[in-house]
Short mmCIF file of C-alpha atoms in Angstrom, two decimals:
data_model
loop_
_atom_site.label_atom_id
_atom_site.label_comp_id
_atom_site.label_asym_id
_atom_site.label_seq_id
_atom_site.Cartn_x
_atom_site.Cartn_y
_atom_site.Cartn_z
CA MET K 1 91.79 -35.54 -38.70
CA LYS K 2 95.37 -36.65 -39.02
CA ILE K 3 94.10 -40.09 -39.97
CA MET K 4 92.91 -38.64 -43.30
CA ILE K 5 96.40 -37.43 -44.13
CA VAL K 6 98.04 -40.67 -43.03
CA LEU K 7 95.49 -42.59 -45.06
CA SER K 8 96.26 -40.51 -48.19
CA GLU K 9 99.91 -41.08 -47.81
CA LEU K 10 99.97 -44.70 -46.99
CA MET K 11 97.13 -46.20 -49.12
CA MET K 12 99.01 -46.45 -52.33
CA PRO K 13 102.25 -47.75 -50.85
CA MET K 14 100.35 -50.30 -48.75
CA ILE K 15 98.53 -51.59 -51.73
CA PHE K 16 101.76 -51.86 -53.66
CA VAL K 17 103.51 -53.78 -50.80
CA TYR K 18 100.56 -56.02 -50.19
CA ILE K 19 100.08 -56.98 -53.86
CA ILE K 20 103.74 -57.46 -54.65
CA ALA K 21 104.38 -59.51 -51.50
CA TYR K 22 101.30 -61.64 -52.21
CA GLY K 23 102.65 -62.05 -55.76
CA TYR K 24 105.95 -63.41 -54.48
CA SER K 25 104.28 -65.71 -51.95
CA LYS K 26 102.33 -67.29 -54.93
CA LYS K 27 105.61 -67.45 -57.04
CA THR K 28 104.22 -65.02 -59.65
CA ASP K 29 106.71 -63.30 -61.99
CA VAL K 30 105.72 -59.90 -60.59
CA TYR K 31 107.63 -57.75 -63.08
CA ASP K 32 106.61 -59.64 -66.26
CA THR K 33 103.02 -59.56 -65.00
CA PHE K 34 103.28 -55.83 -64.26
CA VAL K 35 104.30 -55.19 -67.88
CA ILE K 36 101.48 -57.23 -69.31
CA GLY K 37 99.01 -55.23 -67.06
CA ALA K 38 100.52 -51.96 -67.98
CA GLN K 39 99.94 -52.76 -71.64
CA THR K 40 96.25 -53.28 -70.93
CA GLY K 41 96.23 -49.91 -69.05
CA ALA K 42 97.79 -48.16 -71.99
CA LYS K 43 95.16 -49.61 -74.36
CA ILE K 44 92.41 -48.32 -72.01
CA VAL K 45 93.77 -44.80 -72.09
CA PHE K 46 93.93 -44.80 -75.92
CA LYS K 47 90.39 -45.95 -75.95
CA ILE K 48 89.31 -43.16 -73.68
CA MET K 49 91.20 -40.52 -75.66
CA PRO K 50 88.73 -39.80 -78.43
CA THR K 51 85.81 -39.30 -76.08
CA LEU K 52 87.96 -37.06 -73.83
CA ILE K 53 88.95 -34.96 -76.85
CA GLY K 54 85.37 -34.66 -77.88
CA LEU K 55 84.12 -33.64 -74.52
CA MET K 56 87.00 -31.34 -73.53
CA VAL K 57 86.36 -29.43 -76.74
CA ALA K 58 82.67 -29.11 -75.93
CA VAL K 59 83.35 -27.91 -72.40
CA GLY K 60 86.21 -25.61 -73.53
CA MET K 61 83.75 -23.99 -75.94
CA LEU K 62 80.92 -23.74 -73.38
CA ARG K 63 83.39 -22.07 -70.97
CA GLU K 64 84.78 -19.64 -73.50
CA SER K 65 81.40 -18.64 -74.90
CA GLY K 66 80.23 -17.70 -71.44
CA ALA K 67 77.41 -20.26 -71.40
CA LEU K 68 78.91 -22.15 -68.49
CA ASP K 69 79.04 -19.04 -66.38
CA ILE K 70 75.36 -18.19 -67.23
CA PHE K 71 74.38 -21.65 -66.24
CA THR K 72 76.25 -21.42 -62.98
CA LYS K 73 74.63 -18.05 -62.11
CA LEU K 74 71.19 -19.37 -62.84
CA LEU K 75 71.67 -22.23 -60.45
CA SER K 76 73.40 -20.20 -57.67
CA PRO K 77 70.28 -19.54 -55.50
CA LEU K 78 69.85 -23.25 -55.20
CA THR K 79 73.47 -23.94 -54.31
CA ASN K 80 73.53 -21.20 -51.65
CA ILE K 81 71.10 -23.25 -49.69
CA ILE K 82 73.24 -26.40 -49.71
CA GLY K 83 76.57 -24.53 -49.63
CA ILE K 84 78.21 -26.07 -52.59
CA PRO K 85 80.76 -23.78 -54.31
CA LYS K 86 78.81 -22.44 -57.25
CA GLU K 87 81.43 -23.13 -59.83
CA ALA K 88 81.04 -26.84 -58.90
CA VAL K 89 77.29 -27.02 -59.62
CA PRO K 90 77.35 -27.77 -63.35
CA LEU K 91 79.76 -30.57 -62.49
CA THR K 92 77.48 -32.01 -59.85
CA PHE K 93 74.68 -32.32 -62.34
CA MET K 94 76.74 -33.54 -65.20
CA ARG K 95 78.21 -36.16 -62.91
CA LEU K 96 74.94 -37.97 -62.75
CA VAL K 97 74.60 -38.16 -66.56
CA SER K 98 78.00 -38.68 -68.19
CA SER K 99 81.33 -39.75 -66.84
CA SER K 100 83.33 -38.21 -69.82
CA ALA K 101 81.38 -34.94 -69.90
CA SER K 102 81.90 -34.49 -66.16
CA THR K 103 85.58 -35.26 -66.51
CA GLY K 104 85.63 -32.47 -69.12
CA ILE K 105 84.14 -30.07 -66.65
CA LEU K 106 86.34 -31.24 -63.80
CA LEU K 107 89.46 -30.57 -65.85
CA ASP K 108 88.02 -27.11 -66.75
CA ILE K 109 87.77 -26.41 -62.97
CA PHE K 110 91.34 -27.64 -62.37
CA LYS K 111 92.53 -25.39 -65.12
CA ASN K 112 90.71 -22.37 -63.89
CA HIS K 113 90.97 -22.76 -60.16
CA GLY K 114 93.80 -25.22 -59.62
CA PRO K 115 93.48 -28.65 -58.09
CA ASP K 116 94.80 -27.42 -54.76
CA SER K 117 92.17 -24.63 -54.42
CA TYR K 118 89.21 -25.26 -52.01
CA ILE K 119 86.90 -25.89 -55.06
CA GLY K 120 89.56 -28.08 -56.68
CA ARG K 121 89.84 -30.22 -53.62
CA PHE K 122 86.04 -30.32 -53.21
CA VAL K 123 85.31 -31.48 -56.72
CA SER K 124 88.12 -34.08 -56.33
CA VAL K 125 86.63 -35.63 -53.24
CA MET K 126 83.08 -35.26 -54.66
CA MET K 127 83.98 -37.10 -57.84
CA SER K 128 85.35 -40.01 -55.90
CA CYS K 129 82.10 -40.71 -54.01
CA THR K 130 79.56 -40.14 -56.85
CA GLU K 131 78.55 -42.08 -59.85
CA THR K 132 76.90 -41.50 -63.28
CA VAL K 133 73.66 -42.77 -61.85
CA PHE K 134 71.50 -42.24 -64.99
CA TYR K 135 73.91 -43.66 -67.37
CA THR K 136 74.79 -46.67 -65.33
CA MET K 137 71.18 -47.50 -64.59
CA SER K 138 70.19 -47.34 -68.24
CA ILE K 139 73.04 -49.66 -69.26
CA TYR K 140 72.52 -52.14 -66.46
CA PHE K 141 68.78 -52.39 -66.60
CA MET K 142 68.53 -52.19 -70.35
CA SER K 143 70.90 -55.18 -70.71
CA VAL K 144 68.37 -57.49 -69.02
CA GLY K 145 65.20 -55.71 -70.29
CA ILE K 146 64.01 -54.32 -66.91
CA LYS K 147 61.57 -51.38 -67.26
CA LYS K 148 60.36 -50.83 -63.81
CA THR K 149 63.29 -49.92 -61.60
CA ARG K 150 61.34 -49.22 -58.44
CA TYR K 151 63.32 -47.43 -55.78
CA THR K 152 66.77 -47.83 -57.34
CA LEU K 153 66.91 -44.24 -58.55
CA PHE K 154 65.79 -42.85 -55.25
CA GLY K 155 68.32 -44.92 -53.34
CA ALA K 156 71.16 -44.04 -55.66
CA LEU K 157 70.37 -40.35 -55.70
CA LEU K 158 70.16 -40.27 -51.94
CA SER K 159 73.48 -42.05 -51.57
CA ASN K 160 75.16 -39.72 -54.04
CA PHE K 161 73.63 -36.72 -52.18
CA ALA K 162 74.92 -37.99 -48.92
CA GLY K 163 78.41 -38.26 -50.58
CA ILE K 164 78.22 -34.66 -51.70
CA ILE K 165 77.23 -33.51 -48.26
CA ALA K 166 80.03 -35.59 -46.70
CA SER K 167 82.55 -34.11 -49.22
CA LEU K 168 81.56 -30.59 -48.17
CA TRP K 169 81.91 -31.41 -44.54
CA ILE K 170 85.22 -33.02 -44.76
CA CYS K 171 86.61 -30.33 -47.15
CA ASN K 172 85.57 -27.65 -44.75
CA LEU K 173 87.19 -29.47 -41.86
CA LEU K 174 90.43 -30.14 -43.59
CA TRP K 175 91.03 -27.20 -45.80
CA THR K 176 89.40 -24.04 -44.44
CA MET M 1 72.66 -39.89 -74.41
CA LEU M 2 75.93 -38.27 -75.27
CA ASN M 3 74.76 -37.95 -78.85
CA TYR M 4 72.29 -35.25 -77.74
CA LEU M 5 74.39 -33.91 -74.87
CA TRP M 6 77.60 -33.32 -76.79
CA GLY M 7 75.85 -31.72 -79.81
CA ALA M 8 73.70 -29.58 -77.56
CA MET M 9 76.83 -28.36 -75.64
CA ILE M 10 78.56 -27.23 -78.89
CA LEU M 11 75.38 -25.66 -80.31
CA ILE M 12 74.70 -23.81 -77.13
CA SER M 13 78.25 -22.55 -77.01
CA ILE M 14 78.08 -21.20 -80.54
CA VAL M 15 74.72 -19.54 -79.89
CA THR M 16 75.92 -17.97 -76.70
CA ALA M 17 79.14 -16.86 -78.36
CA ALA M 18 77.06 -15.04 -80.99
CA PHE M 19 75.45 -12.98 -78.20
CA THR M 20 78.51 -12.47 -76.07
CA GLY M 21 80.67 -11.59 -79.03
CA LYS M 22 83.16 -14.43 -78.35
CA MET M 23 82.83 -16.11 -81.75
CA GLY M 24 86.53 -15.62 -82.47
CA SER M 25 87.68 -17.03 -79.20
CA ILE M 26 85.53 -20.17 -79.16
CA THR M 27 87.45 -21.45 -82.19
CA ASN M 28 90.67 -21.01 -80.26
CA ALA M 29 89.07 -22.66 -77.25
CA ALA M 30 88.07 -25.66 -79.40
CA VAL M 31 91.53 -26.10 -80.84
CA SER M 32 93.40 -25.70 -77.59
CA SER M 33 91.04 -27.96 -75.62
CA ALA M 34 91.61 -30.70 -78.17
CA LYS M 35 95.28 -30.34 -77.67
CA GLU M 36 94.88 -30.30 -73.91
CA ALA M 37 92.97 -33.50 -73.93
CA VAL M 38 95.92 -35.30 -75.51
CA THR M 39 98.20 -33.83 -72.87
CA VAL M 40 95.86 -35.16 -70.12
CA CYS M 41 95.85 -38.52 -71.80
CA ILE M 42 99.69 -38.70 -71.79
CA THR M 43 99.71 -38.23 -68.08
CA MET M 44 96.94 -40.71 -67.68
CA LEU M 45 98.89 -43.16 -69.85
CA GLY M 46 101.64 -43.28 -67.25
CA ILE M 47 99.45 -43.50 -64.16
CA ILE M 48 96.73 -45.82 -65.40
CA SER M 49 99.34 -48.21 -66.94
CA MET M 50 101.16 -48.28 -63.65
CA TRP M 51 97.92 -49.06 -61.77
CA SER M 52 96.71 -51.70 -64.11
CA GLY M 53 100.21 -53.27 -64.08
CA ILE M 54 99.93 -53.65 -60.29
CA MET M 55 96.38 -54.87 -60.54
CA GLU M 56 97.42 -57.53 -63.09
CA ILE M 57 99.80 -58.96 -60.36
CA ALA M 58 96.89 -59.03 -57.96
CA GLU M 59 94.78 -60.82 -60.60
CA ARG M 60 97.33 -63.41 -61.74
CA SER M 61 98.58 -64.23 -58.26
CA GLY M 62 95.02 -64.99 -57.26
CA LEU M 63 94.76 -62.15 -54.80
CA ILE M 64 91.60 -60.77 -56.36
CA LYS M 65 89.91 -64.13 -56.19
CA THR M 66 90.89 -64.57 -52.54
CA LEU M 67 89.57 -61.11 -51.68
CA SER M 68 86.33 -61.67 -53.41
CA GLU M 69 85.94 -64.94 -51.46
CA LYS M 70 86.46 -63.02 -48.22
CA MET M 71 83.71 -60.62 -49.13
CA ARG M 72 81.16 -63.44 -49.58
CA PRO M 73 79.83 -63.58 -45.96
CA PHE M 74 79.08 -59.80 -46.20
CA LEU M 75 77.56 -60.07 -49.65
CA ASN M 76 75.37 -63.00 -48.65
CA ASN M 77 73.92 -60.86 -45.99
CA LEU M 78 73.36 -58.05 -48.36
CA PHE M 79 71.55 -60.33 -50.89
CA PRO M 80 69.46 -62.67 -48.86
CA ASP M 81 67.35 -63.66 -51.91
CA ILE M 82 70.24 -65.06 -53.88
CA PRO M 83 71.42 -68.58 -52.81
CA PRO M 84 75.12 -68.28 -51.63
CA ASP M 85 76.38 -70.69 -54.24
CA HIS M 86 74.44 -69.16 -57.20
CA LYS M 87 76.52 -67.83 -60.20
CA ALA M 88 75.08 -64.36 -59.64
CA MET M 89 77.04 -64.12 -56.36
CA ASP M 90 80.31 -64.75 -58.14
CA TYR M 91 79.77 -61.92 -60.47
CA ILE M 92 78.54 -59.62 -57.80
CA ALA M 93 81.72 -60.19 -55.82
CA ALA M 94 83.84 -59.67 -58.91
CA ASN M 95 82.12 -56.48 -59.66
CA VAL M 96 82.37 -55.14 -56.16
CA ILE M 97 86.14 -55.99 -55.82
CA ALA M 98 86.92 -54.42 -59.18
CA ASN M 99 85.05 -51.23 -58.15
CA ILE M 100 86.94 -51.10 -54.83
CA LEU M 101 90.30 -51.51 -56.47
CA GLY M 102 89.50 -48.79 -59.04
CA LEU M 103 89.22 -51.15 -62.02
CA GLY M 104 86.23 -49.55 -63.63
CA TRP M 105 86.82 -51.27 -66.98
CA ALA M 106 86.77 -54.67 -65.33
CA SER M 107 83.74 -54.01 -63.11
CA THR M 108 81.15 -53.36 -65.85
CA PRO M 109 81.39 -56.70 -67.65
CA ALA M 110 81.15 -58.50 -64.35
CA GLY M 111 78.23 -56.20 -63.23
CA LEU M 112 76.28 -56.97 -66.40
CA LYS M 113 76.82 -60.68 -65.93
CA ALA M 114 75.54 -60.35 -62.32
CA MET M 115 72.43 -58.63 -63.66
CA GLU M 116 71.88 -61.43 -66.19
CA HIS M 117 72.04 -64.13 -63.49
CA MET M 118 69.86 -62.24 -61.11
CA GLN M 119 67.30 -61.97 -63.88
CA THR M 120 67.07 -65.77 -64.00
CA LEU M 121 65.97 -65.66 -60.24
CA ASN M 122 63.60 -62.74 -60.90
CA LYS M 123 59.94 -63.55 -60.98
CA LYS M 124 58.61 -60.43 -62.73
CA LYS M 125 60.87 -60.06 -65.70
CA ASP M 126 60.15 -56.39 -66.41
CA THR M 127 60.55 -55.22 -62.76
CA ALA M 128 63.74 -55.01 -60.76
CA SER M 129 63.99 -57.60 -58.03
CA ARG M 130 65.03 -56.65 -54.50
CA SER M 131 68.56 -58.04 -55.15
CA MET M 132 68.82 -55.88 -58.35
CA CYS M 133 67.81 -52.72 -56.48
CA MET M 134 70.34 -53.45 -53.85
CA PHE M 135 73.11 -54.31 -56.28
CA MET M 136 72.53 -51.16 -58.34
CA VAL M 137 72.39 -48.80 -55.40
CA PHE M 138 75.42 -50.47 -53.87
CA ASN M 139 77.28 -50.33 -57.17
CA MET M 140 76.43 -46.61 -57.78
CA SER M 141 77.55 -45.68 -54.35
CA SER M 142 81.02 -46.15 -55.89
CA LEU M 143 82.87 -47.72 -52.93
CA GLN M 144 86.50 -47.58 -53.83
CA LEU M 145 89.87 -47.27 -52.20
CA ILE M 146 91.69 -45.02 -54.72
CA SER M 147 90.29 -43.12 -57.53
CA ILE M 148 93.26 -43.42 -59.76
CA ASN M 149 91.89 -41.27 -62.59
CA LEU M 150 91.58 -38.18 -60.22
CA ILE M 151 95.11 -38.59 -59.05
CA ALA M 152 96.20 -38.58 -62.73
CA TYR M 153 94.12 -35.41 -63.45
CA ARG M 154 95.36 -33.61 -60.34
CA THR M 155 98.95 -34.49 -61.36
CA GLN M 156 98.37 -33.08 -64.89
CA TYR M 157 97.29 -29.75 -63.42
CA ASN M 158 100.37 -29.47 -61.15
CA SER M 159 98.76 -30.34 -57.75
CA ILE M 160 101.50 -30.11 -55.01
CA ASN M 161 100.02 -33.24 -53.44
CA PRO M 162 97.78 -35.21 -55.90
CA SER M 163 97.11 -38.02 -53.47
CA GLU M 164 95.92 -35.85 -50.57
CA ILE M 165 92.24 -36.68 -51.57
CA ILE M 166 92.60 -40.38 -51.07
CA GLY M 167 91.75 -40.32 -47.32
CA PRO M 168 88.80 -37.86 -47.63
CA GLY M 169 87.68 -39.81 -50.77
CA ILE M 170 87.55 -43.12 -48.78
CA PHE M 171 85.61 -41.44 -46.05
CA THR M 172 82.95 -39.94 -48.37
CA THR M 173 82.57 -43.01 -50.39
CA VAL M 174 81.95 -45.12 -47.21
CA VAL M 175 79.32 -42.49 -46.25
CA SER M 176 77.56 -42.70 -49.53
CA THR M 177 77.64 -46.57 -49.49
CA VAL M 178 76.26 -46.73 -46.06
CA VAL M 179 73.52 -44.42 -46.74
CA GLY M 180 72.70 -46.35 -49.97
CA ILE M 181 72.59 -49.75 -48.16
CA VAL M 182 70.55 -48.40 -45.20
CA THR M 183 68.03 -46.70 -47.51
CA VAL M 184 67.42 -49.81 -49.48
CA LYS M 185 67.09 -51.99 -46.52
CA LEU M 186 64.77 -49.51 -44.89
CA ILE M 187 62.54 -49.38 -47.90
CA GLU M 188 62.50 -53.14 -48.15
CA THR M 189 61.43 -53.42 -44.47
CA LEU M 190 58.70 -50.87 -44.86
CA LYS M 191 57.32 -52.51 -47.96
CA LYS M 192 56.87 -55.87 -46.14
#
């Protein structure tokens, strides 16, 4: 499993080297270009900020009121079967519906358990292999007026579910 | 969707708080969460700007274009119904490469364009074509090298090693993508 650690450490530096070297080879002004791109990045974050504020407030209130705990407890028989940490269950469901709401819950988990706890690592890995299936499907299919989506939902849910199971497996292997 | 979800979340909190006697503390939770969201965004501002700066170099030097050309043979196999030189293929490639590089904001416009062009090939306009189903499942299996947002969030909450999830993340996303593709291909074969 050493390859996982090596991959984590080397991926970002490799991408940097590859892109910058490619940039030089094509005579791109790499730094000037970087600055332009960074501006775009900054704009994107400012665009996300209001949604994140709105949803972190909502999740913070859910957590503090005790509603999130009640919801987690209600679902715990189900999760015991699959073996997902029960605090991660609301996130797993929300992940399918809304990207910003799931981010709110993710950050709530980081705050309460820490990103380096088992559950913190599990949700990190799980978030990187799942997608807001319902939201994405409605946007994409609506844009071209498709009403019958056939087996898309089934395929997407199955692939996301496989991702969740794989996350559990790899986290157990690496961090327990 | 969020219009219902967000309102419901807040209303449920307030109703629950009335029963659990947490009315006073949910006000504080609301205020401190709002503040926290801004702190998260400041961390993200650094990391996301850095990432999109690097990706701008990839874009302007022509690397992204080259990479998406390299993906074409694979994509042609995945979408046998689309002629290899069709416009839809360009947008599918652009969408896939943007996803892989973690450029979520660049992938959606390309993805929508891909749908539009696939719709021109579609015979039943209200029903998803085979290519569309494959494209959507592939897209939602979220194949990517680095989930840069997650690294930003982990940094914000003082992870000792924010990037330790990259390797496992790649592994799991490959699993979900393979399962997605195989499922769609299986269903297509069975339906014939």
